[in-house]
Structures are given as C-alpha cells and as structure tokens.
XYZ file of C-alpha atoms in Angstrom:
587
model
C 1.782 -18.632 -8.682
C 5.529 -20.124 -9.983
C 7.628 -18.331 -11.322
C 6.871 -20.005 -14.955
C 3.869 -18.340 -14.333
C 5.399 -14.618 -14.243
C 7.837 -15.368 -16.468
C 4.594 -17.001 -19.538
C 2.734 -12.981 -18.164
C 5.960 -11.280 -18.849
C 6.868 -12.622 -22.553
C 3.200 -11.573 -23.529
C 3.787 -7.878 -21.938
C 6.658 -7.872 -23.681
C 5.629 -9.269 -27.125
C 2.417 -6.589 -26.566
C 5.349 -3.585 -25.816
C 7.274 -3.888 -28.738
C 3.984 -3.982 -31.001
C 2.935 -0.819 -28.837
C 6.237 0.563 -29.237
C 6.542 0.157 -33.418
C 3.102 1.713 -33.620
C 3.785 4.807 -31.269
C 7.188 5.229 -33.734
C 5.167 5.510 -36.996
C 2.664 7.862 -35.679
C 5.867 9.957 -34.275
C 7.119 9.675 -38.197
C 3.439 10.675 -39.408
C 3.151 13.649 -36.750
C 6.600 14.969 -38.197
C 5.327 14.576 -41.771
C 2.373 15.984 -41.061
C 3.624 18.973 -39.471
C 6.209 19.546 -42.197
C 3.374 20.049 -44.745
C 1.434 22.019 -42.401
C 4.549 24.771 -42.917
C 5.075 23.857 -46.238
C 1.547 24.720 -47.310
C 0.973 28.175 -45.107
C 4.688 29.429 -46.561
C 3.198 28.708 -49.928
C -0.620 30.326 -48.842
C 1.142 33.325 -47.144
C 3.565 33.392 -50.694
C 0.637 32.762 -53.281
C -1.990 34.620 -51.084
C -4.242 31.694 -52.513
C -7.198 30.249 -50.220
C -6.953 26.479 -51.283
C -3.634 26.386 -49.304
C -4.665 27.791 -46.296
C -7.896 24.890 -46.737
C -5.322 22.747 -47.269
C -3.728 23.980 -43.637
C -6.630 23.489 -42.043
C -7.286 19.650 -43.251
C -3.723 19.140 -41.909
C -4.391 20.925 -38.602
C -7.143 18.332 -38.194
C -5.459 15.542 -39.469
C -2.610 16.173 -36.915
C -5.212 16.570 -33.677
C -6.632 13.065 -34.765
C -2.885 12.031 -35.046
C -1.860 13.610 -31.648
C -4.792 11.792 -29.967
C -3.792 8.843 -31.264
C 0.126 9.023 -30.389
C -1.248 9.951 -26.624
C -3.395 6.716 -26.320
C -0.831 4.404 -27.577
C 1.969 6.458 -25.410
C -0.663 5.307 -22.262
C -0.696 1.918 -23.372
C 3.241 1.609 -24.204
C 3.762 3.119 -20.513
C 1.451 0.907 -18.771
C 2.755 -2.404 -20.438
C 6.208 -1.061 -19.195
C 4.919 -1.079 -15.752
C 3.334 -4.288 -16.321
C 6.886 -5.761 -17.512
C 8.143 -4.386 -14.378
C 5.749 -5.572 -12.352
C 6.619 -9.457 -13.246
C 10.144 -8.739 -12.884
C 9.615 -7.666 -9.449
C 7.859 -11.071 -8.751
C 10.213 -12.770 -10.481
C 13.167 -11.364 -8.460
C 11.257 -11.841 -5.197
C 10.218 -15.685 -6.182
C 14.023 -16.104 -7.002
C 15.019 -14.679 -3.859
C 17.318 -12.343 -5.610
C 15.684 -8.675 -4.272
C 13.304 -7.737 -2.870
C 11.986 -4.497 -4.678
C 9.069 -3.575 -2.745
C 8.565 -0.572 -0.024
C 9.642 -2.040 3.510
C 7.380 0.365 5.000
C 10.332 1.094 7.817
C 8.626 4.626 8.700
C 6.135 2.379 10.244
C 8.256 0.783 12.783
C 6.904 1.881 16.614
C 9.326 -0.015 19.145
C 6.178 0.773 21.632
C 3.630 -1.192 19.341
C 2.840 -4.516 21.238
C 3.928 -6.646 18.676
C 4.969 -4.948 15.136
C 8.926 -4.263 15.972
C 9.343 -7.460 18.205
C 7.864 -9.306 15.241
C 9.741 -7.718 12.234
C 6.652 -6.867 10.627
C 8.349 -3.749 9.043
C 11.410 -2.517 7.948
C 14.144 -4.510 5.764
C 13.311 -8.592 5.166
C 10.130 -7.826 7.267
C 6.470 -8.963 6.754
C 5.324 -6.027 5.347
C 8.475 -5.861 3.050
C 7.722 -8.914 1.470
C 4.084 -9.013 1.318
C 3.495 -5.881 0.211
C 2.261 -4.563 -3.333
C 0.830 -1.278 -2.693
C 2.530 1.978 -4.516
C 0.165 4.472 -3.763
C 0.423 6.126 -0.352
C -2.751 5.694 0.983
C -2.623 2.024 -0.193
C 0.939 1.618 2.175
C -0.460 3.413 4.694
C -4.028 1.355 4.853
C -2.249 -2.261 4.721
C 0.583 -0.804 7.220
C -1.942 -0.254 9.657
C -4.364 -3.321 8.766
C -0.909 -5.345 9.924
C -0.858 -3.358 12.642
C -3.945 -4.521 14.162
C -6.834 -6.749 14.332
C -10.145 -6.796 13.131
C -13.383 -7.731 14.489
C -14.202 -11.506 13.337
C -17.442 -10.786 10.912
C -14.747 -8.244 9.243
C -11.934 -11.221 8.823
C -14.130 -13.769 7.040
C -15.402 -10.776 4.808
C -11.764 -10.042 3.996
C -10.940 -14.326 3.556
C -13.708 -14.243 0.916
C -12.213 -10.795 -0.886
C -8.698 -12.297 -0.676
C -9.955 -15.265 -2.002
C -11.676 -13.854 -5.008
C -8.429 -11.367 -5.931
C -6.128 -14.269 -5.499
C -7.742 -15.635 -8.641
C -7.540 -11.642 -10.743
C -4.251 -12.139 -11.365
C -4.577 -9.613 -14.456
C -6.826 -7.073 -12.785
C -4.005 -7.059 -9.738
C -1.422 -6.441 -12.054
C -3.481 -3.708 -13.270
C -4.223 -2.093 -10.488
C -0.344 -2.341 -9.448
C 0.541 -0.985 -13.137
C -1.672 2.117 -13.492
C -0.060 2.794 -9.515
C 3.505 2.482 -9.856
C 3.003 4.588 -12.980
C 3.576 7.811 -10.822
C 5.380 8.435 -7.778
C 3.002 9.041 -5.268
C 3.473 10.835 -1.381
C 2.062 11.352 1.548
C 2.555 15.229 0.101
C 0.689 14.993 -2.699
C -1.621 13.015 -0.783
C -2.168 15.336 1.921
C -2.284 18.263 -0.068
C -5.551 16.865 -1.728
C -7.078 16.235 1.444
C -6.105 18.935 3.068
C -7.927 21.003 -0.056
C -11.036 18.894 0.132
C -11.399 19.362 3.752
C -11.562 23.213 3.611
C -14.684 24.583 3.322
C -15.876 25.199 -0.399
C -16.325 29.142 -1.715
C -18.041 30.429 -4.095
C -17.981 33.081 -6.415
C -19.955 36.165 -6.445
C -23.273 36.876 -8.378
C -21.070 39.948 -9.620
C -17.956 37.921 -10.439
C -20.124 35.385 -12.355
C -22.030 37.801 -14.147
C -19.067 39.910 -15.078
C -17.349 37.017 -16.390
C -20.141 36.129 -19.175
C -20.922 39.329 -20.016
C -17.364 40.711 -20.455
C -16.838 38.178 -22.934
C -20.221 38.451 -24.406
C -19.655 42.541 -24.563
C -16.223 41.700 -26.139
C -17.168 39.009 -28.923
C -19.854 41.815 -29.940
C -17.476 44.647 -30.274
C -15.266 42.491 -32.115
C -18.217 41.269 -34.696
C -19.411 45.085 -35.043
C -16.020 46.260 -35.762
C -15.621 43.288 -38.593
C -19.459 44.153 -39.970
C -18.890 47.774 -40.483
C -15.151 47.393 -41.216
C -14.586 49.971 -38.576
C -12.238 49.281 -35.619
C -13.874 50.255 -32.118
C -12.428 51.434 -29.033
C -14.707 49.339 -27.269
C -12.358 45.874 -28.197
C -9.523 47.374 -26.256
C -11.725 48.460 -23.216
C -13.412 45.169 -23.400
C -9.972 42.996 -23.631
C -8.466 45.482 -20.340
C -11.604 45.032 -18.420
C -12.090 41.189 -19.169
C -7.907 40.700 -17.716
C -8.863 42.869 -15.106
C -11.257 40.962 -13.921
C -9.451 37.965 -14.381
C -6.569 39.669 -12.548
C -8.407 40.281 -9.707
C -9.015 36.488 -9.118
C -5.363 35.876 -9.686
C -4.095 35.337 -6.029
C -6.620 32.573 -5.455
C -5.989 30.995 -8.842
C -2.012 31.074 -8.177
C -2.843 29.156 -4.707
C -4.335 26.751 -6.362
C -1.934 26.350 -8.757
C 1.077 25.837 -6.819
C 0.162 22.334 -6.111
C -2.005 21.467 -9.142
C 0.414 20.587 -11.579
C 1.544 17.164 -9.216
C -2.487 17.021 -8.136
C -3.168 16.524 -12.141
C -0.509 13.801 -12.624
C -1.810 11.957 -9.438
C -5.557 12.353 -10.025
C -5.081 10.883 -13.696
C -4.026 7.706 -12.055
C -6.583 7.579 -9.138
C -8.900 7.798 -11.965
C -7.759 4.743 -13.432
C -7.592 2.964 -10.324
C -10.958 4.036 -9.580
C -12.323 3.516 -13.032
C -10.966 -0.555 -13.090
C -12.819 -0.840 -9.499
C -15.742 0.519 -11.122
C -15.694 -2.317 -14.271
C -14.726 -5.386 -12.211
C -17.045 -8.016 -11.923
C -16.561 -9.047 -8.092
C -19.083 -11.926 -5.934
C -17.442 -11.400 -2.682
C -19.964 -9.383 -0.467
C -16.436 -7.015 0.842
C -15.066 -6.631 -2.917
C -19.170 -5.558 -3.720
C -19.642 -3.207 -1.138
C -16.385 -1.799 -1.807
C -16.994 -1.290 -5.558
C -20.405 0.552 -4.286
C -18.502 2.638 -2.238
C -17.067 4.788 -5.493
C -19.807 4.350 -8.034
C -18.905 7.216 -10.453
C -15.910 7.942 -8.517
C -13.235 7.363 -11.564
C -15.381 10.308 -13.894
C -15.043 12.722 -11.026
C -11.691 12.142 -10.468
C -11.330 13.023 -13.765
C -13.304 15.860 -14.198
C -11.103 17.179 -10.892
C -7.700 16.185 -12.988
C -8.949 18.545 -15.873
C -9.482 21.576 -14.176
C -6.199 21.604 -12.133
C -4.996 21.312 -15.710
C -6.618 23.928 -17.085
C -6.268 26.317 -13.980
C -2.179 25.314 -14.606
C -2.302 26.898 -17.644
C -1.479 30.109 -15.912
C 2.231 29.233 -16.378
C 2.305 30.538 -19.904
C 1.870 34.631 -18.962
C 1.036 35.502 -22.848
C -1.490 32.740 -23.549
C -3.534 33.781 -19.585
C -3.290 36.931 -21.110
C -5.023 36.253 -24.191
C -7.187 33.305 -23.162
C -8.793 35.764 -19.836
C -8.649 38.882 -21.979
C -11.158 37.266 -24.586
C -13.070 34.542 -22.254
C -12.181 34.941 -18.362
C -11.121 31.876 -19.206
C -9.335 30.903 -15.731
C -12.531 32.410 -14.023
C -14.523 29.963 -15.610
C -11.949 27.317 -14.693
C -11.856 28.729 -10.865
C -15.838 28.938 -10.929
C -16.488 25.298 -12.104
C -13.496 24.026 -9.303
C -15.463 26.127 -6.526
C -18.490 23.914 -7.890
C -17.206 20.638 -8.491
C -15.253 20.992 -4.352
C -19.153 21.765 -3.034
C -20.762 18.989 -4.956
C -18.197 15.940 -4.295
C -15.209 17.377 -2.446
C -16.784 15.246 0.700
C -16.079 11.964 -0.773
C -12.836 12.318 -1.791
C -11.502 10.831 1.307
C -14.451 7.565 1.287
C -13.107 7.164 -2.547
C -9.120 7.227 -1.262
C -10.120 4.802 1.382
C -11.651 2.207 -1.079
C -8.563 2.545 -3.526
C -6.352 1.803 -0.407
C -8.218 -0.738 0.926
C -8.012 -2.763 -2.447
C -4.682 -1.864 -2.467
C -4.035 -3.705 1.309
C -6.342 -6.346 -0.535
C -4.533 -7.204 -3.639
C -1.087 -7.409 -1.241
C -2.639 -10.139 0.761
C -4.330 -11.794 -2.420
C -0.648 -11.919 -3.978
C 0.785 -12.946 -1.383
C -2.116 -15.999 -1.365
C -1.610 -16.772 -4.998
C 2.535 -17.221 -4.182
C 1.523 -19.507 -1.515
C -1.282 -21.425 -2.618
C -0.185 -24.191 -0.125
C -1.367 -22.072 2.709
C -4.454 -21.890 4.543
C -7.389 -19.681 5.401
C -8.099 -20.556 8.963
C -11.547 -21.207 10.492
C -12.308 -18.818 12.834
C -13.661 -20.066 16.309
C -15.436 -18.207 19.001
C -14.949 -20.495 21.245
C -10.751 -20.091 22.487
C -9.980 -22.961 20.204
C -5.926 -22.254 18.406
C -4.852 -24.908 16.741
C -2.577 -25.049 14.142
C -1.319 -28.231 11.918
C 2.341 -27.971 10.719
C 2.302 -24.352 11.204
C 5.356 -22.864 9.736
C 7.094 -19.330 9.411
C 5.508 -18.022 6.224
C 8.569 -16.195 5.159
C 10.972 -18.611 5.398
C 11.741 -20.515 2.299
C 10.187 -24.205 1.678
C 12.494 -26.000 1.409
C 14.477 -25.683 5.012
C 11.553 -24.555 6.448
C 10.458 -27.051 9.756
C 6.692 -27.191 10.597
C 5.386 -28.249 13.648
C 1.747 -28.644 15.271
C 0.534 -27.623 18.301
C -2.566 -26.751 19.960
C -3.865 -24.212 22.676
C -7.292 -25.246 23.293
C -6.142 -27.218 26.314
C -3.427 -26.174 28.860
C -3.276 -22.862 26.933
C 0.548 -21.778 27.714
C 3.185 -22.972 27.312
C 6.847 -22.630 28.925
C 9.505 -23.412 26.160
C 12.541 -24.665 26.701
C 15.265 -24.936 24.225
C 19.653 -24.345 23.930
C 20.615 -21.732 22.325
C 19.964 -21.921 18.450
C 17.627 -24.792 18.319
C 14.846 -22.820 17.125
C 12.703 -21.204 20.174
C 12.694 -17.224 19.059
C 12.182 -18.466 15.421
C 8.915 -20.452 17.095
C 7.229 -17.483 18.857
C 7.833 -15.476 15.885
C 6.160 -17.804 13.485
C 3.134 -18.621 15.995
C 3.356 -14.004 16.351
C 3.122 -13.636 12.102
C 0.572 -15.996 11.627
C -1.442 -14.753 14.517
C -1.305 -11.239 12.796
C -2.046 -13.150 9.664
C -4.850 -14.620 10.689
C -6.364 -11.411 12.344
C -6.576 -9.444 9.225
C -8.321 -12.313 7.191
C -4.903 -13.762 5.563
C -3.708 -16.975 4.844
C -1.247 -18.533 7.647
C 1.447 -21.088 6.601
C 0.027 -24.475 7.756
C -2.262 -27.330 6.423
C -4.846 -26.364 8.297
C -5.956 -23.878 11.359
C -8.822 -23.377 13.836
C -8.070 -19.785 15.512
C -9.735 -17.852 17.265
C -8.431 -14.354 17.030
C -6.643 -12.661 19.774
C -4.534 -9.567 20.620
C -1.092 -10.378 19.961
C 1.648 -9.137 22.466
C 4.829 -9.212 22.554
C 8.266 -9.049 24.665
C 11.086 -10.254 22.166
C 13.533 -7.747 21.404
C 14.467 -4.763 24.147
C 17.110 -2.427 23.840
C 18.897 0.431 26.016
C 17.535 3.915 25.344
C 20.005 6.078 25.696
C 17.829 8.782 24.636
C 15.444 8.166 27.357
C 18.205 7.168 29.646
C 16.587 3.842 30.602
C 18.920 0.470 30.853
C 17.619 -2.839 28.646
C 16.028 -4.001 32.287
C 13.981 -1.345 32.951
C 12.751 -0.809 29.041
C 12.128 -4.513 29.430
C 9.968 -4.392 32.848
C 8.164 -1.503 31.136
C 7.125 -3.919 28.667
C 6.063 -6.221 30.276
C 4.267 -4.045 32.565
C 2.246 -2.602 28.940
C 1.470 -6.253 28.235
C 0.149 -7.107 31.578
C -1.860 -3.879 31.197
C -2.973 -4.845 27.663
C -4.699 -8.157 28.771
C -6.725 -6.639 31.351
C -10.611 -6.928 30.502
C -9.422 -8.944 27.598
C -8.241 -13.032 26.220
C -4.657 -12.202 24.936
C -2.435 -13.986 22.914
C 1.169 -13.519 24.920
C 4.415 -14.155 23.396
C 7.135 -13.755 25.990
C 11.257 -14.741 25.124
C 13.752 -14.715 27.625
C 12.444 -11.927 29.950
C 14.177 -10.511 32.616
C 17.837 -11.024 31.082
C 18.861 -8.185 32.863
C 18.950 -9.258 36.143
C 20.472 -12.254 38.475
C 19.313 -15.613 38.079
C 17.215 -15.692 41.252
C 15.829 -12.371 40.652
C 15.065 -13.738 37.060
C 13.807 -17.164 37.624
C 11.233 -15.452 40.510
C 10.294 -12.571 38.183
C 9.607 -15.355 35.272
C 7.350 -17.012 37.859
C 5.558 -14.346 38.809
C 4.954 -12.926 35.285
C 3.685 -16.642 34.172
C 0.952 -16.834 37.156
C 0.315 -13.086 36.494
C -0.637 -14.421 32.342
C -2.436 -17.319 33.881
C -4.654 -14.935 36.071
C -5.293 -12.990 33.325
C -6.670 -16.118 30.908
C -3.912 -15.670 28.642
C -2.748 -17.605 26.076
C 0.868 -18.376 24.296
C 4.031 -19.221 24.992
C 6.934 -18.022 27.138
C 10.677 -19.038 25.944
C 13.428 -19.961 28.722
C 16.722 -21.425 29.148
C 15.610 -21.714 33.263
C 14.643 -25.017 33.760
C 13.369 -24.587 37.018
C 10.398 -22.409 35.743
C 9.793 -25.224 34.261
C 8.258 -27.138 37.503
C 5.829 -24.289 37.266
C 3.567 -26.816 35.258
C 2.994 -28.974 38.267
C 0.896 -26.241 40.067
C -1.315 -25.480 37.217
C -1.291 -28.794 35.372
C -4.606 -27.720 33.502
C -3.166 -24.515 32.010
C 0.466 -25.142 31.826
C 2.058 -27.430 29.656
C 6.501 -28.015 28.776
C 7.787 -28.297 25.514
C 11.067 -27.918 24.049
C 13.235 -28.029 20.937
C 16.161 -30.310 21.427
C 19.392 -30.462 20.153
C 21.559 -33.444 18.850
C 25.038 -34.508 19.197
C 26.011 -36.654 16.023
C 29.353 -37.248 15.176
C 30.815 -34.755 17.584
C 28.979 -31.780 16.131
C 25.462 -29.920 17.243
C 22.338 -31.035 14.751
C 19.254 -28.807 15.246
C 15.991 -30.315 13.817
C 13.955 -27.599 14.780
C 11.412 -30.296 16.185
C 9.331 -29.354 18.759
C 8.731 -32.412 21.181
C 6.967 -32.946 24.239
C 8.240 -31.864 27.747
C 11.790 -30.247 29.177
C 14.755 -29.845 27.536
C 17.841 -32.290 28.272
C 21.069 -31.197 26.214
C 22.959 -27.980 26.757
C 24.936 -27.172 23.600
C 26.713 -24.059 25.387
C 28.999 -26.629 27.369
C 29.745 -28.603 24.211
C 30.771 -25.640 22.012
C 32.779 -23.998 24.686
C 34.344 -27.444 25.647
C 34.944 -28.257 20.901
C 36.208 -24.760 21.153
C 38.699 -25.490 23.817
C 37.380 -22.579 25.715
C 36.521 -24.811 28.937
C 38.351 -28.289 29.518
C-alpha cells in the first residue's frame, strides 16, 4: 500500500469520527435532560404524594437505560475509529520515514542468539521495529519469537498462503490492530490470567450452594409475609445478618480475586473482540481456517469471563456488597458461576491466546507484504538450491537501495572481499534478514527466490564483556566455536564478517583458513567477509565449493565512488591508502 492509500482510509475514519462524535454529544445532552426530569418529577411525586409522577419516574428511568445503552455503543464506536485514525497515522509516519511508532521489541535482544543481535532484528531501526504491528503482549511475544527462529517447510508455505490472504484484509487488519491498541496490554496482565487459569479449579460446597439460595429464598419470604400481614418480622433482620454472613465468609477468596480483576475486565473486553472478528472472518487459506477453528466460541466466553470479574469487582462499593449479599449472596453467586465457568473452559484459555497472537505475528508480516508489494514469496526447495535475483536489504529505502543476484546452489560459499565501506557487512546482513524472512513464510526483497531454508548463524558484531571479564577475541572465538557447534548434524546457512580481528595478521589469516575448511567440512553454506586477500587463494583448493567475489570501489575525480555492485572475483583497490594519503595523513 502508498501512502495515498492510508491517507484515502484515514479521511473516511475521520469523516466517520466526527459523525460518531456529534451523535455521542446529543445523547450526552438527552441523558442530562433526561435526568433533570427524572428529579424534577420525584421532587414533585414526593411534594404532591401523587402516583402519576412517580409513573412518570419510572418511564424516565427506562427511557434513560435505553439512552445509556445507546451513549455506551456509540462511545465504543467513537473510541475505536480513534484508534483506527491512529492507526493510519502510524503508517503514514512510517511510509514517510518520519517515526517510527511501533514497539522495537528491545527486551528481546539475546547477544547469545545465533543470529537476532548480529542481525539487528530487534531493538531501535531493527526488523522487528519496523515490521511489527502487534499491541497485545502475547501477539509481540509470538512474532518476537517466530523471528527468532525457523519453521519446518510444510509450516512456511502454510504461513505464505495466510500472509497472502491478510495482505489483501486491509480493513479486518486495521481492525484487529484497532480493537488492540485500544488498551494497554502487559505481560502482567497477561500472566496474571494464565497464571489463574492454570491453577486448579474449586468448587463450592453443597452447603455453601444451598445456603446461598435458600438464605435469599428464606429472606424474600419474610419480607413478603411481613408486607401481607402488615406486620414487621424479626426474621428480615436475622435473614439479612445471616445472608452477609455467609457472604462474609467467602470474602477472602472473593477479595483475591478481585485484586486483579478490575485490569482482567478491561483486557478480556478486548480479547473478546479480537476473538469475536476471528470468529466472523471469511478466510480460504488452510492456516487462517484452522486457526479460526481453533477458537470457535472463544469471543462469547471471553465475554462471559469479562462479566463476572466485573461483577465480582463490585465489592469496591462496601454499602452496595452489603446490600446486594445481604438480600441475594449476590457475590456468592458471582464466585460460584467463576468456579464453574474456570472448570468448564479455563483449559483453553491459553490455545485461544495463542491463536489471537499468532494472527497478530500474521497480520505484521501481511502489512509488511502489502507496503512492499514489489517483494517476493520465495519457492521453497528441498533440494540446497538459494538463489536469489536482485536481492536487496528490505529495510532500506528504494530508492538508494542496490540489488544484486547471486546464487548458492553451486560453489556454496563464498569469501568476500571488499575496502572498507563499499558495502560487504550491509551484504551479509541483507542475505541474514531475508534468510530469516524467508524461514517464517515472509516475503524477501528480490524479484524472485528459490530457497531452501536453513539455520541462519551468525558472527558480525562482538563486543568486550566486562561483566564476564572476557576480551572481544575470546567472546569472538566463543562464537564461533557456538556456530561450528550449531552446524553439526545439520546444512547451515553461515554468515561470518571479519573474524578474528583480535589477533595478528598471521594468527588471523590462519584462523580464517581454518574456520573456512572447518564450514566446508561441515556442508555449510554462506558467505565469509575479509579484507585478507590471501584467504582468498583458499578457492583454488576447493574450486567446487569456494567461489571470490567482491564489492569494488572507484576513484573518479579524485574522490571514492561506492556502487555497492557485487562483481565477480578479488578485490583490487584499497581506499584506506587513498583517504589517508587526500587526508594528508600519509605522503
């Protein structure tokens, strides 16, 4: 999608607001009104002691519940078109490359994952920063860790084909974004539930249950004898003492409850709704289908959960519990049907979760396909084959970005040679992203792909640990020892820039050697990055697996020009000399 194309969906959420917003104003006018005559006509029943007044009250009463209703559902629809509005200004920003207003998801970042820090996939300007379009916390934490690994290669196509169908729900998306964003979710609030719906259920006495029907019962009856024979009985005072007794004596597990329940309610409401559009969709996709099957009746559940945290909440208000459980055991009732509804469906609260999040990861991808409808699903091979044509780094603009093609299927490494700033770490990171890409059923940035789907790992970016008291070498020969570990048993995809830096040149060009014959043992695949031009003659004594390319740099008009064009063998200039020798640093 263009950005004409958010901008056409925002004036129509906006138009839609301000009708929503002139109608939820005259229903606030007619609420006022209407409650103004509701005191106006009890002063004058109370003053008159005349019955048509207090009919009159209760016509208003009514009139104002309908009205109250009413002002509630358009107060839903204002606040979700405000989300909506917000949710096309945050494309719009991104699209204008003016913010990025999205979670970066840096709590995920693992130095010790085999490819996620080397390859910026999160924190700030990272992958998952800018694809990302998740806002509940299980839907960040299900595409954080779907970008965090691979998946088997029946699972990828089933996820092309979902992608590929929610590129095109544009609207539903939106939705689904909307109704999330609505309230701030956590992994708090999110663990609380789960944590609650993985304890084992109770349940409430035969006495308890009995007690609290017939204390009511017992109470309603003393009250209607003591009305019939105009008498007032003891027996409504007893009653109303026993009935909050009982309700009393249920109060430490109600008050558990609700210290969480209030924030439970809020969040449940909108898992409902996110549920509840799954539920409607129409989907063909065989993923998006069994998905969808996955929560049938889910939304009404959720629901029915949201209302009795409610109504256990109501607690808060120490006169009305005191009425309400005096009368009806109200809150007992409310406890009972919770202790019920946690036995019945508590166990799929965390299948139900899992398909919200996992439409979540979904609809991030699908965005991020509809933004970038030049891109490609790859074919996925079986058979070793990686090719890419004009592959390019998918987060780097259009219009400076370079695309090259290359292919692994034969000699399947390559050593990379390059000077400094001509484009070699920017290489293995765009061959790294779209590798990930590709693994979890994405798009990749090229005009077309044939992968076949491989571990990615990693040795980019090292750093000193002072904590662990390690130097850059030895965090550096510890990764590389994890990688070579990794690709046991296994076809790998290795990325490897500039290893050994922190060591003498000997030491480093025989360590480089013996790392690259180590990755050829192994079967890997990829592409190591060097300024050593002696590893280099490597190639000669595995001409079948090895292959030299490089990214040269020109000298036009006595300054550097990088083209960022990969080309065929070992690179020739060095740009250090020049720009020490322009700089007058060296003669």
């Amino acid at each position: 999608m263009k950005v004409t194309d958010y901008n056409q969906l925002l004036q129509q959420h906006e138009t839609a607001y301000e009708k929503e917003q002139r109608q939820y104003n005259l229903i606030g006018i007619i609420r006022l009104v209407l409650a103004a005559l509701i005191l106006i006509m009890g002063y004058l029943g109370i003053k008159y002691a005349d019955g048509a007044y207090w009919a009159g009250v209760g016509v208003l009463c009514a009139g104002f519940a309908f009205v109250y209703k009413k002002h509630q559902k358009v107060s839903r629809r204002r606040n979700l078109l405000r989300q909506l509005i917000q949710v096309n200004k945050d494309e719009i920003a991104y699209l204008n490359r003016t913010a990025i207003p999205f979670n970066n998801g840096a709590e995920y970042s693992d130095p010790t994952h085999m490819y996620t820090y080397d390859l910026d996939i999160f924190g700030a300007r990272s992958l998952f920063h800018q694809l990302n379009r998740t806002y509940t916390f299980i839907g960040k934490n299900t595409f954080a860790k779907l970008l965090g690994g691979l998946l088997p290669n029946d699972q990828i196509v089933q996820n092309q084909h979902a992608i590929a169908e929610l590129k095109d729900k544009t609207a539903w998306r939106q939705h689904i974004a909307a109704v999330a964003r609505s309230k701030n979710d956590s992994a708090q609030k999110y663990r609380q539930l789960t944590e609650w719906a993985g304890t084992p259920p109770e349940k409430m006495s035969l006495t308890a249950r009995i007690l609290c029907v017939a204390g009511p019962v017992a109470f309603v009856a003393a009250v209607a004898y003591s009305i019939i024979t105009g008498r007032y009985s003891s027996a409504v005072t007893w009653l109303f003492v026993f009935n909050v007794s009982h309700a009393f004596s249920h109060f430490k597990k109600i008050k558990a409850l609700t210290v969480f329940s209030d924030e439970i309610d809020e969040i449940l409401k909108n898992y409902g709704e996110i549920l509840l559009a799954i539920e409607q969709e129409e989907f063909t996709a065989p993923k998006n289908i069994a998905l969808q099957q996955r929560v049938a009746n889910a939304s009404k559940e959720i629901r029915t959960l949201s209302g009795l945290f409610s109504n256990l909440n109501n607690t808060a208000n120490p006169l009305g519990a005191l009425l309400v459980n005096g009368v009806s055991n109200y809150h007992i009732h409310i406890l009972r049907r919770l202790y019920v509804w946690k036995e019945q469906h508590a166990v799929n609260i965390n299948n139900w979760l899992a398909v919200m999040g996992e439409f979540e990861a979904l609809n991030s991808l699908a965005n991020y396909a509809a933004n970038n409808p030049q891109f490609v699903f790859p074919e996925i091979a079986e058979d070793n084959r990686i090719e890419f044509t004009q592959l390019g780094h998918p987060l780097i603009p259009e219009t400076v970005r370079v695309c090259n093609s290359i292919q692994f299927t034969q000699q399947p490494f390559r050593i990379l040679t390059g000077s400094n700033m001509s484009g070699k770490s920017t290489f293995l990171r765009t061959l790294g992203i779209n590798m990930v890409l590709a693994g979890v059923g994405a798009t990749v940035c090229a005009e077309k792909a044939v992968i076949h789907p491989l571990p990615v790992l990693v040795s980019m970016r090292q750093s000193d640990s002072l904590a662990d008291s390690e130097s850059y070498f030895f965090a550096e020969v510890k990764r590389l020892k994890q990688i070579i570990t990794a690709m046991q048993g296994q076809r790998s995809f290795v990325l490897l820039d500039e290893i050994l830096k922190g060591t003498n040149s000997d030491d480093k060009q025989s360590g480089t050697i013996g790392v690259i014959k180590k990755v050829i043992a192994q079967n890997g695949t990829g592409v190591i990055a060097t300024h050593d031009i002696e590893v280099c003659n490597t190639s000669n004594d595995y001409p079948l697996y090895l292959k030299n390319q490089c990214f040269e740099v020109q000298i036009t008009n006595n300054e550097l020009v990088f083209d960022y064009i990969l080309r065929e063998g070992i690179c020739q200039n060095k740009s250090a000399t020049f720009l020490m020798k322009k700089m007058e640093i060296i003669a």
